[in-house]
């Protein structure tokens, strides 16, 4: 739990420069740490794709372990933060631990290959049990480094020097730096490092970044002042802005929203893997599109957060918007070849197929996924504001709503790959998740007092919008042919069997099996 910022102390020129230098070091460290985290994710996805032989299970394993690690790491950090006297020292040790366990994770996953062969021989006639055992083993291995990753930001942000000046602006800069690094790491790993240098070198580079960051902070910790142990509880800031029924509904809805978001990621990876040259590219651009959209959404909503709006209604609209834009993403993905042909005719008429070009993959992914991700980025600040304004122990409540979302994401990443896609297919999964988004909005709308909504017309419009989403999702699913890819490739039959190897990037795909 992070205590609220005190009034800014008088500043001296030397103190300002020291703070600016420290903040710059923090931001550079988080760029590197964010990049290495996503390099690990893409590398793990590539390795598990080989081990499992099923892209969906590899996606679920990586995302589920990552979300579980974030939850466990944040929870553990919340327990130790009040007792920390030098958070920078602990942060440095955590980064060293990430580097060590991250590098070791690849060797540990490699051990799964012969073990998987033995499991196939033993449980070949029990595919469900075989899949669960492989998933559990991979999940356990990845949980260790991801738990350490989950502890980094809470520990770093507990440093008093980062909380006593422009707290909101500092948090925004730190979030932006970490997100920028994550996007760079996903794209660099997916399109350059793995293909050109192999998995071992790629993971070693990421581990080297973590080790370098950790060593820097072990040194820097000796030059920063220590805080007294313990932390006073946050006093109430006034009368709670919303009744318990509303805040509880938002908490439940946001947990459901977290599960929906991670299930979307699993499904989008599956769909993009059938459009782009390979699953590694699909996973990398999916992560980059999600992170980019979330970062832009958070940035856009920040200037508005101090305004007196009907934030529960805003939250309902956001959930409805995610439902509708998710259905739109399915339509865009289904027209991948038609859109590519139109873009190529306008921008590069003399070129071959653009779906193998890195720049086009990123552009197309942002077009299909970006709108939903942008609304996801707006949703967390809005949900956090509703759940914390006027409440006691703001830090603890922030941890509660963030933890609920992360746990929902863990469930969603598992359900998306292991249950939803096998049951209804990828395109049917998008429709089902859109319905759940509409339900998540309805949960909050149903408990809102009439006085907080304004005119009755607003409530009617929102109810009609939710009803439209509930009707539109099954309609879109039923209108989409059962064989999504058959319809997709039918747009260009001659390309169905073509190998979509990016031109000019052969070195990036030189040997994806190379370790």
GROMACS .gro file of C-alpha atoms in nm:
model
  515
    1UNK     CA    1   0.000   0.000   0.000
    2UNK     CA    2   0.133   0.341  -0.095
    3UNK     CA    3   0.063   0.633   0.136
    4UNK     CA    4  -0.087   0.951  -0.014
    5UNK     CA    5   0.162   1.219  -0.110
    6UNK     CA    6   0.235   1.491   0.146
    7UNK     CA    7   0.249   1.853   0.054
    8UNK     CA    8   0.546   1.923  -0.169
    9UNK     CA    9   0.846   2.038   0.035
   10UNK     CA   10   1.028   2.359  -0.050
   11UNK     CA   11   1.264   2.293  -0.337
   12UNK     CA   12   1.623   2.394  -0.383
   13UNK     CA   13   1.794   2.398  -0.719
   14UNK     CA   14   2.030   2.120  -0.613
   15UNK     CA   15   1.741   1.915  -0.473
   16UNK     CA   16   1.545   1.957  -0.794
   17UNK     CA   17   1.839   1.839  -1.002
   18UNK     CA   18   1.895   1.541  -0.774
   19UNK     CA   19   1.529   1.444  -0.803
   20UNK     CA   20   1.535   1.488  -1.181
   21UNK     CA   21   1.846   1.270  -1.209
   22UNK     CA   22   1.694   1.001  -0.990
   23UNK     CA   23   1.368   1.008  -1.186
   24UNK     CA   24   1.560   0.978  -1.514
   25UNK     CA   25   1.743   0.673  -1.379
   26UNK     CA   26   1.410   0.521  -1.270
   27UNK     CA   27   1.255   0.580  -1.613
   28UNK     CA   28   1.551   0.434  -1.803
   29UNK     CA   29   1.549   0.132  -1.572
   30UNK     CA   30   1.178   0.072  -1.632
   31UNK     CA   31   1.220   0.103  -2.009
   32UNK     CA   32   1.481  -0.172  -1.991
   33UNK     CA   33   1.285  -0.381  -1.742
   34UNK     CA   34   0.964  -0.353  -1.945
   35UNK     CA   35   1.147  -0.448  -2.264
   36UNK     CA   36   1.310  -0.753  -2.107
   37UNK     CA   37   0.976  -0.872  -1.964
   38UNK     CA   38   0.815  -0.879  -2.307
   39UNK     CA   39   1.124  -1.037  -2.465
   40UNK     CA   40   1.081  -1.320  -2.213
   41UNK     CA   41   0.712  -1.349  -2.298
   42UNK     CA   42   0.770  -1.379  -2.671
   43UNK     CA   43   1.058  -1.625  -2.620
   44UNK     CA   44   0.848  -1.838  -2.383
   45UNK     CA   45   0.566  -1.837  -2.634
   46UNK     CA   46   0.801  -1.956  -2.909
   47UNK     CA   47   0.946  -2.235  -2.694
   48UNK     CA   48   0.609  -2.354  -2.563
   49UNK     CA   49   0.469  -2.351  -2.915
   50UNK     CA   50   0.733  -2.611  -3.003
   51UNK     CA   51   0.670  -2.814  -2.687
   52UNK     CA   52   0.291  -2.806  -2.699
   53UNK     CA   53   0.253  -2.803  -3.075
   54UNK     CA   54  -0.062  -2.596  -3.018
   55UNK     CA   55  -0.047  -2.215  -3.036
   56UNK     CA   56  -0.357  -2.162  -2.823
   57UNK     CA   57  -0.219  -2.365  -2.531
   58UNK     CA   58   0.116  -2.186  -2.553
   59UNK     CA   59  -0.061  -1.847  -2.545
   60UNK     CA   60  -0.271  -1.948  -2.246
   61UNK     CA   61   0.030  -2.082  -2.055
   62UNK     CA   62   0.237  -1.766  -2.106
   63UNK     CA   63  -0.044  -1.520  -2.033
   64UNK     CA   64  -0.177  -1.718  -1.735
   65UNK     CA   65   0.165  -1.750  -1.571
   66UNK     CA   66   0.233  -1.383  -1.635
   67UNK     CA   67  -0.094  -1.269  -1.479
   68UNK     CA   68  -0.058  -1.508  -1.186
   69UNK     CA   69   0.295  -1.384  -1.129
   70UNK     CA   70   0.182  -1.022  -1.133
   71UNK     CA   71  -0.086  -1.102  -0.877
   72UNK     CA   72   0.145  -1.297  -0.644
   73UNK     CA   73   0.426  -1.045  -0.681
   74UNK     CA   74   0.201  -0.749  -0.609
   75UNK     CA   75   0.049  -0.925  -0.310
   76UNK     CA   76   0.390  -1.016  -0.167
   77UNK     CA   77   0.520  -0.664  -0.227
   78UNK     CA   78   0.218  -0.511  -0.054
   79UNK     CA   79   0.304  -0.710   0.258
   80UNK     CA   80   0.670  -0.608   0.273
   81UNK     CA   81   0.652  -0.250   0.145
   82UNK     CA   82   0.557  -0.097   0.484
   83UNK     CA   83   0.872  -0.249   0.637
   84UNK     CA   84   1.118  -0.144   0.367
   85UNK     CA   85   1.380   0.113   0.463
   86UNK     CA   86   1.560   0.119   0.130
   87UNK     CA   87   1.323   0.019  -0.153
   88UNK     CA   88   1.587   0.086  -0.418
   89UNK     CA   89   1.811  -0.184  -0.271
   90UNK     CA   90   1.527  -0.438  -0.276
   91UNK     CA   91   1.434  -0.332  -0.630
   92UNK     CA   92   1.791  -0.397  -0.742
   93UNK     CA   93   1.785  -0.743  -0.586
   94UNK     CA   94   1.452  -0.821  -0.753
   95UNK     CA   95   1.590  -0.723  -1.095
   96UNK     CA   96   1.890  -0.950  -1.037
   97UNK     CA   97   1.649  -1.230  -0.946
   98UNK     CA   98   1.450  -1.173  -1.267
   99UNK     CA   99   1.768  -1.192  -1.473
  100UNK     CA  100   1.878  -1.516  -1.306
  101UNK     CA  101   1.542  -1.695  -1.315
  102UNK     CA  102   1.452  -1.557  -1.658
  103UNK     CA  103   1.770  -1.698  -1.810
  104UNK     CA  104   1.725  -2.029  -1.628
  105UNK     CA  105   1.362  -2.054  -1.744
  106UNK     CA  106   1.461  -2.140  -2.101
  107UNK     CA  107   1.676  -2.432  -1.987
  108UNK     CA  108   1.394  -2.546  -1.757
  109UNK     CA  109   1.144  -2.534  -2.043
  110UNK     CA  110   1.383  -2.732  -2.263
  111UNK     CA  111   1.365  -3.013  -2.008
  112UNK     CA  112   0.992  -3.033  -2.081
  113UNK     CA  113   1.055  -3.157  -2.437
  114UNK     CA  114   1.176  -3.510  -2.348
  115UNK     CA  115   0.933  -3.518  -2.058
  116UNK     CA  116   0.649  -3.431  -2.295
  117UNK     CA  117   0.746  -3.719  -2.522
  118UNK     CA  118   0.722  -3.954  -2.226
  119UNK     CA  119   0.385  -3.810  -2.129
  120UNK     CA  120   0.256  -3.856  -2.483
  121UNK     CA  121   0.359  -4.222  -2.476
  122UNK     CA  122   0.194  -4.270  -2.137
  123UNK     CA  123  -0.118  -4.054  -2.175
  124UNK     CA  124  -0.163  -4.051  -2.552
  125UNK     CA  125  -0.518  -4.178  -2.517
  126UNK     CA  126  -0.602  -3.911  -2.254
  127UNK     CA  127  -0.550  -3.578  -2.435
  128UNK     CA  128  -0.718  -3.371  -2.166
  129UNK     CA  129  -0.497  -3.505  -1.888
  130UNK     CA  130  -0.191  -3.472  -2.112
  131UNK     CA  131  -0.270  -3.109  -2.188
  132UNK     CA  132  -0.330  -3.023  -1.823
  133UNK     CA  133  -0.005  -3.183  -1.710
  134UNK     CA  134   0.202  -3.005  -1.975
  135UNK     CA  135   0.030  -2.678  -1.893
  136UNK     CA  136   0.087  -2.718  -1.518
  137UNK     CA  137   0.457  -2.792  -1.562
  138UNK     CA  138   0.514  -2.491  -1.788
  139UNK     CA  139   0.303  -2.270  -1.562
  140UNK     CA  140   0.511  -2.364  -1.258
  141UNK     CA  141   0.840  -2.287  -1.431
  142UNK     CA  142   0.728  -1.945  -1.555
  143UNK     CA  143   0.561  -1.847  -1.229
  144UNK     CA  144   0.893  -1.780  -1.053
  145UNK     CA  145   1.030  -1.503  -1.278
  146UNK     CA  146   0.686  -1.353  -1.336
  147UNK     CA  147   0.623  -1.325  -0.962
  148UNK     CA  148   0.943  -1.125  -0.929
  149UNK     CA  149   0.827  -0.905  -1.218
  150UNK     CA  150   0.501  -0.839  -1.036
  151UNK     CA  151   0.687  -0.706  -0.732
  152UNK     CA  152   0.901  -0.449  -0.918
  153UNK     CA  153   0.663  -0.155  -0.952
  154UNK     CA  154   0.508  -0.173  -0.602
  155UNK     CA  155   0.854  -0.186  -0.442
  156UNK     CA  156   0.996   0.092  -0.658
  157UNK     CA  157   0.695   0.320  -0.610
  158UNK     CA  158   0.717   0.282  -0.232
  159UNK     CA  159   1.036   0.494  -0.227
  160UNK     CA  160   0.952   0.818  -0.037
  161UNK     CA  161   1.149   1.036  -0.279
  162UNK     CA  162   0.918   0.927  -0.563
  163UNK     CA  163   0.605   0.997  -0.358
  164UNK     CA  164   0.674   1.340  -0.222
  165UNK     CA  165   0.688   1.542  -0.545
  166UNK     CA  166   0.428   1.557  -0.822
  167UNK     CA  167   0.308   1.212  -0.732
  168UNK     CA  168   0.048   1.183  -1.009
  169UNK     CA  169   0.285   1.305  -1.280
  170UNK     CA  170   0.558   1.072  -1.154
  171UNK     CA  171   0.327   0.771  -1.167
  172UNK     CA  172   0.222   0.866  -1.520
  173UNK     CA  173   0.581   0.891  -1.640
  174UNK     CA  174   0.676   0.561  -1.479
  175UNK     CA  175   0.377   0.383  -1.637
  176UNK     CA  176   0.455   0.534  -1.977
  177UNK     CA  177   0.824   0.436  -1.959
  178UNK     CA  178   0.744   0.078  -1.862
  179UNK     CA  179   0.483   0.047  -2.138
  180UNK     CA  180   0.713   0.196  -2.401
  181UNK     CA  181   0.982  -0.054  -2.306
  182UNK     CA  182   0.732  -0.340  -2.321
  183UNK     CA  183   0.620  -0.247  -2.674
  184UNK     CA  184   0.981  -0.219  -2.791
  185UNK     CA  185   1.067  -0.554  -2.632
  186UNK     CA  186   0.776  -0.738  -2.793
  187UNK     CA  187   0.849  -0.607  -3.142
  188UNK     CA  188   1.226  -0.649  -3.117
  189UNK     CA  189   1.202  -1.006  -2.989
  190UNK     CA  190   0.935  -1.110  -3.238
  191UNK     CA  191   1.080  -0.956  -3.552
  192UNK     CA  192   1.457  -0.941  -3.495
  193UNK     CA  193   1.617  -1.116  -3.201
  194UNK     CA  194   1.469  -1.466  -3.212
  195UNK     CA  195   1.507  -1.509  -3.587
  196UNK     CA  196   1.852  -1.357  -3.611
  197UNK     CA  197   2.018  -1.479  -3.292
  198UNK     CA  198   1.806  -1.767  -3.163
  199UNK     CA  199   1.622  -1.817  -2.837
  200UNK     CA  200   1.921  -1.863  -2.610
  201UNK     CA  201   2.093  -1.538  -2.711
  202UNK     CA  202   1.760  -1.351  -2.701
  203UNK     CA  203   1.685  -1.460  -2.347
  204UNK     CA  204   2.046  -1.397  -2.243
  205UNK     CA  205   2.021  -1.038  -2.370
  206UNK     CA  206   1.702  -0.985  -2.169
  207UNK     CA  207   1.866  -1.135  -1.861
  208UNK     CA  208   2.165  -0.908  -1.916
  209UNK     CA  209   1.939  -0.603  -1.914
  210UNK     CA  210   1.781  -0.712  -1.585
  211UNK     CA  211   2.123  -0.781  -1.436
  212UNK     CA  212   2.255  -0.442  -1.545
  213UNK     CA  213   1.953  -0.263  -1.400
  214UNK     CA  214   1.986  -0.457  -1.075
  215UNK     CA  215   2.355  -0.375  -1.035
  216UNK     CA  216   2.294  -0.006  -1.104
  217UNK     CA  217   2.037   0.010  -0.827
  218UNK     CA  218   2.251  -0.180  -0.581
  219UNK     CA  219   2.504   0.100  -0.624
  220UNK     CA  220   2.245   0.380  -0.635
  221UNK     CA  221   2.078   0.250  -0.317
  222UNK     CA  222   2.383   0.361  -0.118
  223UNK     CA  223   2.329   0.722  -0.225
  224UNK     CA  224   1.959   0.751  -0.143
  225UNK     CA  225   1.818   0.832   0.196
  226UNK     CA  226   1.644   0.562   0.392
  227UNK     CA  227   1.288   0.592   0.510
  228UNK     CA  228   1.172   0.500   0.860
  229UNK     CA  229   1.010   0.159   0.872
  230UNK     CA  230   0.633   0.138   0.888
  231UNK     CA  231   0.358   0.328   0.720
  232UNK     CA  232   0.059   0.499   0.874
  233UNK     CA  233  -0.279   0.398   0.740
  234UNK     CA  234  -0.440   0.636   0.498
  235UNK     CA  235  -0.710   0.846   0.668
  236UNK     CA  236  -1.049   0.883   0.505
  237UNK     CA  237  -1.057   1.167   0.255
  238UNK     CA  238  -1.425   1.244   0.298
  239UNK     CA  239  -1.763   1.087   0.236
  240UNK     CA  240  -1.746   0.802  -0.015
  241UNK     CA  241  -1.857   0.930  -0.354
  242UNK     CA  242  -2.061   0.621  -0.436
  243UNK     CA  243  -2.273   0.381  -0.229
  244UNK     CA  244  -2.134   0.036  -0.146
  245UNK     CA  245  -2.363  -0.131  -0.399
  246UNK     CA  246  -2.206   0.069  -0.681
  247UNK     CA  247  -1.844   0.016  -0.574
  248UNK     CA  248  -1.907  -0.354  -0.523
  249UNK     CA  249  -2.068  -0.384  -0.865
  250UNK     CA  250  -1.770  -0.206  -1.024
  251UNK     CA  251  -1.530  -0.441  -0.844
  252UNK     CA  252  -1.715  -0.750  -0.968
  253UNK     CA  253  -1.754  -0.606  -1.316
  254UNK     CA  254  -1.388  -0.509  -1.342
  255UNK     CA  255  -1.278  -0.856  -1.237
  256UNK     CA  256  -1.498  -0.996  -1.516
  257UNK     CA  257  -1.354  -0.736  -1.752
  258UNK     CA  258  -1.001  -0.854  -1.673
  259UNK     CA  259  -1.094  -1.209  -1.767
  260UNK     CA  260  -1.255  -1.091  -2.089
  261UNK     CA  261  -0.948  -0.885  -2.183
  262UNK     CA  262  -0.704  -1.177  -2.146
  263UNK     CA  263  -0.938  -1.412  -2.329
  264UNK     CA  264  -0.947  -1.161  -2.614
  265UNK     CA  265  -0.565  -1.175  -2.627
  266UNK     CA  266  -0.567  -1.553  -2.659
  267UNK     CA  267  -0.831  -1.543  -2.933
  268UNK     CA  268  -0.666  -1.260  -3.125
  269UNK     CA  269  -0.335  -1.446  -3.124
  270UNK     CA  270  -0.510  -1.751  -3.268
  271UNK     CA  271  -0.679  -1.548  -3.543
  272UNK     CA  272  -0.369  -1.344  -3.632
  273UNK     CA  273  -0.157  -1.660  -3.647
  274UNK     CA  274  -0.374  -1.774  -3.939
  275UNK     CA  275  -0.328  -1.442  -4.119
  276UNK     CA  276   0.037  -1.354  -4.059
  277UNK     CA  277   0.345  -1.562  -4.151
  278UNK     CA  278   0.382  -1.727  -3.810
  279UNK     CA  279   0.254  -1.747  -3.456
  280UNK     CA  280   0.556  -1.563  -3.309
  281UNK     CA  281   0.479  -1.260  -3.526
  282UNK     CA  282   0.112  -1.283  -3.431
  283UNK     CA  283   0.188  -1.295  -3.059
  284UNK     CA  284   0.437  -1.006  -3.081
  285UNK     CA  285   0.210  -0.771  -3.275
  286UNK     CA  286  -0.091  -0.865  -3.059
  287UNK     CA  287   0.099  -0.771  -2.743
  288UNK     CA  288   0.227  -0.449  -2.900
  289UNK     CA  289  -0.119  -0.346  -3.018
  290UNK     CA  290  -0.269  -0.416  -2.676
  291UNK     CA  291   0.004  -0.227  -2.490
  292UNK     CA  292  -0.004   0.064  -2.731
  293UNK     CA  293  -0.381   0.098  -2.709
  294UNK     CA  294  -0.379   0.077  -2.329
  295UNK     CA  295  -0.106   0.340  -2.304
  296UNK     CA  296  -0.291   0.581  -2.535
  297UNK     CA  297  -0.620   0.524  -2.355
  298UNK     CA  298  -0.469   0.591  -2.013
  299UNK     CA  299  -0.298   0.904  -2.145
  300UNK     CA  300  -0.619   1.039  -2.300
  301UNK     CA  301  -0.831   0.996  -1.987
  302UNK     CA  302  -0.578   1.134  -1.736
  303UNK     CA  303  -0.658   1.507  -1.790
  304UNK     CA  304  -1.026   1.436  -1.728
  305UNK     CA  305  -0.996   1.240  -1.406
  306UNK     CA  306  -1.045   1.540  -1.176
  307UNK     CA  307  -1.370   1.643  -1.342
  308UNK     CA  308  -1.703   1.582  -1.172
  309UNK     CA  309  -1.860   1.343  -1.419
  310UNK     CA  310  -2.097   1.054  -1.368
  311UNK     CA  311  -1.809   0.808  -1.369
  312UNK     CA  312  -2.020   0.492  -1.320
  313UNK     CA  313  -2.206   0.584  -1.639
  314UNK     CA  314  -1.874   0.640  -1.814
  315UNK     CA  315  -1.770   0.293  -1.700
  316UNK     CA  316  -2.089   0.140  -1.842
  317UNK     CA  317  -2.032   0.315  -2.175
  318UNK     CA  318  -1.673   0.186  -2.186
  319UNK     CA  319  -1.787  -0.175  -2.138
  320UNK     CA  320  -2.048  -0.132  -2.409
  321UNK     CA  321  -1.786   0.025  -2.635
  322UNK     CA  322  -1.552  -0.270  -2.584
  323UNK     CA  323  -1.830  -0.510  -2.681
  324UNK     CA  324  -1.904  -0.327  -3.005
  325UNK     CA  325  -1.541  -0.264  -3.104
  326UNK     CA  326  -1.459  -0.631  -3.037
  327UNK     CA  327  -1.729  -0.731  -3.286
  328UNK     CA  328  -1.581  -0.478  -3.527
  329UNK     CA  329  -1.238  -0.639  -3.481
  330UNK     CA  330  -1.381  -0.974  -3.592
  331UNK     CA  331  -1.515  -0.812  -3.908
  332UNK     CA  332  -1.179  -0.646  -3.980
  333UNK     CA  333  -0.987  -0.969  -3.925
  334UNK     CA  334  -1.224  -1.149  -4.160
  335UNK     CA  335  -1.145  -0.895  -4.432
  336UNK     CA  336  -0.767  -0.917  -4.388
  337UNK     CA  337  -0.687  -0.994  -4.752
  338UNK     CA  338  -0.934  -0.741  -4.889
  339UNK     CA  339  -0.792  -0.466  -4.669
  340UNK     CA  340  -0.437  -0.568  -4.765
  341UNK     CA  341  -0.522  -0.549  -5.134
  342UNK     CA  342  -0.673  -0.202  -5.097
  343UNK     CA  343  -0.372  -0.073  -4.900
  344UNK     CA  344  -0.126  -0.227  -5.146
  345UNK     CA  345  -0.307  -0.078  -5.445
  346UNK     CA  346  -0.283   0.268  -5.291
  347UNK     CA  347   0.059   0.262  -5.124
  348UNK     CA  348   0.267  -0.007  -5.294
  349UNK     CA  349   0.107  -0.126  -5.620
  350UNK     CA  350   0.430  -0.285  -5.743
  351UNK     CA  351   0.491  -0.480  -5.424
  352UNK     CA  352   0.391  -0.835  -5.340
  353UNK     CA  353   0.176  -0.946  -5.047
  354UNK     CA  354   0.203  -0.701  -4.756
  355UNK     CA  355   0.081  -0.939  -4.486
  356UNK     CA  356   0.439  -1.056  -4.444
  357UNK     CA  357   0.578  -0.706  -4.388
  358UNK     CA  358   0.647  -0.611  -4.024
  359UNK     CA  359   0.517  -0.254  -4.065
  360UNK     CA  360   0.195  -0.375  -4.217
  361UNK     CA  361   0.144  -0.642  -3.952
  362UNK     CA  362   0.173  -0.374  -3.682
  363UNK     CA  363  -0.058  -0.136  -3.871
  364UNK     CA  364  -0.324  -0.399  -3.936
  365UNK     CA  365  -0.314  -0.521  -3.576
  366UNK     CA  366  -0.363  -0.169  -3.445
  367UNK     CA  367  -0.658  -0.125  -3.683
  368UNK     CA  368  -0.824  -0.448  -3.568
  369UNK     CA  369  -0.730  -0.455  -3.199
  370UNK     CA  370  -0.635  -0.097  -3.115
  371UNK     CA  371  -0.987   0.043  -3.051
  372UNK     CA  372  -1.067  -0.228  -2.796
  373UNK     CA  373  -0.726  -0.187  -2.629
  374UNK     CA  374  -0.769   0.190  -2.610
  375UNK     CA  375  -1.097   0.146  -2.420
  376UNK     CA  376  -0.924  -0.105  -2.191
  377UNK     CA  377  -0.666   0.164  -2.110
  378UNK     CA  378  -0.938   0.412  -2.019
  379UNK     CA  379  -1.127   0.163  -1.803
  380UNK     CA  380  -0.874   0.112  -1.522
  381UNK     CA  381  -0.843   0.479  -1.418
  382UNK     CA  382  -1.222   0.511  -1.428
  383UNK     CA  383  -1.284   0.195  -1.225
  384UNK     CA  384  -1.011   0.290  -0.976
  385UNK     CA  385  -1.163   0.636  -0.928
  386UNK     CA  386  -1.508   0.496  -0.859
  387UNK     CA  387  -1.370   0.241  -0.613
  388UNK     CA  388  -1.141   0.476  -0.417
  389UNK     CA  389  -1.274   0.834  -0.414
  390UNK     CA  390  -1.359   0.939  -0.060
  391UNK     CA  391  -1.262   0.601   0.083
  392UNK     CA  392  -1.021   0.517   0.363
  393UNK     CA  393  -0.699   0.329   0.280
  394UNK     CA  394  -0.689   0.431  -0.084
  395UNK     CA  395  -0.372   0.233  -0.147
  396UNK     CA  396  -0.525  -0.087  -0.017
  397UNK     CA  397  -0.841  -0.037  -0.224
  398UNK     CA  398  -0.633   0.026  -0.534
  399UNK     CA  399  -0.458  -0.302  -0.465
  400UNK     CA  400  -0.793  -0.477  -0.425
  401UNK     CA  401  -0.938  -0.360  -0.757
  402UNK     CA  402  -0.610  -0.418  -0.942
  403UNK     CA  403  -0.582  -0.764  -0.787
  404UNK     CA  404  -0.940  -0.847  -0.885
  405UNK     CA  405  -0.865  -0.751  -1.244
  406UNK     CA  406  -0.543  -0.955  -1.248
  407UNK     CA  407  -0.714  -1.263  -1.103
  408UNK     CA  408  -0.990  -1.222  -1.359
  409UNK     CA  409  -0.722  -1.203  -1.626
  410UNK     CA  410  -0.567  -1.525  -1.500
  411UNK     CA  411  -0.902  -1.702  -1.527
  412UNK     CA  412  -0.967  -1.552  -1.869
  413UNK     CA  413  -0.632  -1.655  -2.014
  414UNK     CA  414  -0.696  -2.013  -1.902
  415UNK     CA  415  -1.058  -2.028  -2.009
  416UNK     CA  416  -0.993  -1.861  -2.344
  417UNK     CA  417  -0.743  -2.121  -2.462
  418UNK     CA  418  -0.859  -2.433  -2.284
  419UNK     CA  419  -1.238  -2.399  -2.288
  420UNK     CA  420  -1.385  -2.119  -2.501
  421UNK     CA  421  -1.197  -2.166  -2.830
  422UNK     CA  422  -1.232  -2.547  -2.829
  423UNK     CA  423  -1.602  -2.509  -2.753
  424UNK     CA  424  -1.716  -2.234  -2.992
  425UNK     CA  425  -1.419  -2.158  -3.217
  426UNK     CA  426  -1.218  -1.839  -3.237
  427UNK     CA  427  -1.481  -1.625  -3.410
  428UNK     CA  428  -1.753  -1.754  -3.179
  429UNK     CA  429  -1.529  -1.671  -2.883
  430UNK     CA  430  -1.513  -1.304  -2.988
  431UNK     CA  431  -1.893  -1.289  -2.998
  432UNK     CA  432  -1.926  -1.460  -2.660
  433UNK     CA  433  -1.673  -1.224  -2.501
  434UNK     CA  434  -1.857  -0.924  -2.646
  435UNK     CA  435  -2.173  -1.048  -2.475
  436UNK     CA  436  -1.982  -1.071  -2.147
  437UNK     CA  437  -1.860  -0.711  -2.191
  438UNK     CA  438  -2.221  -0.599  -2.226
  439UNK     CA  439  -2.313  -0.798  -1.914
  440UNK     CA  440  -2.023  -0.638  -1.725
  441UNK     CA  441  -2.171  -0.298  -1.808
  442UNK     CA  442  -2.522  -0.407  -1.718
  443UNK     CA  443  -2.406  -0.523  -1.372
  444UNK     CA  444  -2.311  -0.163  -1.287
  445UNK     CA  445  -2.603   0.003  -1.462
  446UNK     CA  446  -2.859  -0.204  -1.272
  447UNK     CA  447  -2.738  -0.085  -0.929
  448UNK     CA  448  -2.699   0.285  -1.010
  449UNK     CA  449  -2.939   0.517  -0.826
  450UNK     CA  450  -3.167   0.705  -1.064
  451UNK     CA  451  -3.038   1.037  -0.934
  452UNK     CA  452  -2.682   0.957  -1.039
  453UNK     CA  453  -2.780   0.884  -1.398
  454UNK     CA  454  -2.939   1.215  -1.487
  455UNK     CA  455  -3.221   1.215  -1.735
  456UNK     CA  456  -3.428   0.905  -1.782
  457UNK     CA  457  -3.342   0.918  -2.149
  458UNK     CA  458  -2.977   0.847  -2.071
  459UNK     CA  459  -3.068   0.531  -1.882
  460UNK     CA  460  -3.296   0.419  -2.165
  461UNK     CA  461  -3.024   0.479  -2.426
  462UNK     CA  462  -2.770   0.281  -2.224
  463UNK     CA  463  -3.011  -0.007  -2.175
  464UNK     CA  464  -3.086  -0.011  -2.547
  465UNK     CA  465  -2.713  -0.007  -2.622
  466UNK     CA  466  -2.651  -0.305  -2.395
  467UNK     CA  467  -2.946  -0.488  -2.548
  468UNK     CA  468  -2.810  -0.412  -2.896
  469UNK     CA  469  -2.472  -0.558  -2.802
  470UNK     CA  470  -2.636  -0.870  -2.659
  471UNK     CA  471  -2.829  -0.917  -2.984
  472UNK     CA  472  -2.549  -0.814  -3.220
  473UNK     CA  473  -2.291  -1.056  -3.083
  474UNK     CA  474  -2.486  -1.377  -3.155
  475UNK     CA  475  -2.594  -1.230  -3.489
  476UNK     CA  476  -2.234  -1.166  -3.591
  477UNK     CA  477  -2.132  -1.513  -3.475
  478UNK     CA  478  -2.410  -1.682  -3.669
  479UNK     CA  479  -2.339  -1.471  -3.979
  480UNK     CA  480  -1.970  -1.568  -3.970
  481UNK     CA  481  -1.908  -1.901  -4.147
  482UNK     CA  482  -1.805  -2.185  -3.922
  483UNK     CA  483  -1.477  -2.219  -4.111
  484UNK     CA  484  -1.342  -1.869  -4.057
  485UNK     CA  485  -1.015  -1.938  -4.238
  486UNK     CA  486  -1.185  -2.105  -4.533
  487UNK     CA  487  -1.377  -1.784  -4.590
  488UNK     CA  488  -1.071  -1.569  -4.525
  489UNK     CA  489  -0.849  -1.750  -4.775
  490UNK     CA  490  -1.130  -1.776  -5.029
  491UNK     CA  491  -1.076  -1.403  -5.089
  492UNK     CA  492  -0.741  -1.498  -5.248
  493UNK     CA  493  -0.737  -1.873  -5.322
  494UNK     CA  494  -0.399  -1.861  -5.492
  495UNK     CA  495  -0.241  -1.738  -5.172
  496UNK     CA  496  -0.382  -2.006  -4.947
  497UNK     CA  497  -0.082  -2.233  -4.984
  498UNK     CA  498   0.168  -1.949  -5.022
  499UNK     CA  499   0.441  -1.907  -4.767
  500UNK     CA  500   0.414  -1.557  -4.627
  501UNK     CA  501   0.782  -1.504  -4.551
  502UNK     CA  502   0.857  -1.131  -4.508
  503UNK     CA  503   1.065  -1.000  -4.793
  504UNK     CA  504   1.392  -0.847  -4.688
  505UNK     CA  505   1.361  -0.994  -4.338
  506UNK     CA  506   1.490  -1.342  -4.406
  507UNK     CA  507   1.759  -1.290  -4.147
  508UNK     CA  508   1.487  -1.228  -3.890
  509UNK     CA  509   1.329  -1.565  -3.966
  510UNK     CA  510   1.655  -1.733  -4.055
  511UNK     CA  511   1.619  -2.019  -3.816
  512UNK     CA  512   1.334  -2.002  -3.568
  513UNK     CA  513   1.420  -2.347  -3.444
  514UNK     CA  514   1.769  -2.236  -3.356
  515UNK     CA  515   1.834  -2.221  -2.984
   0.00000   0.00000   0.00000
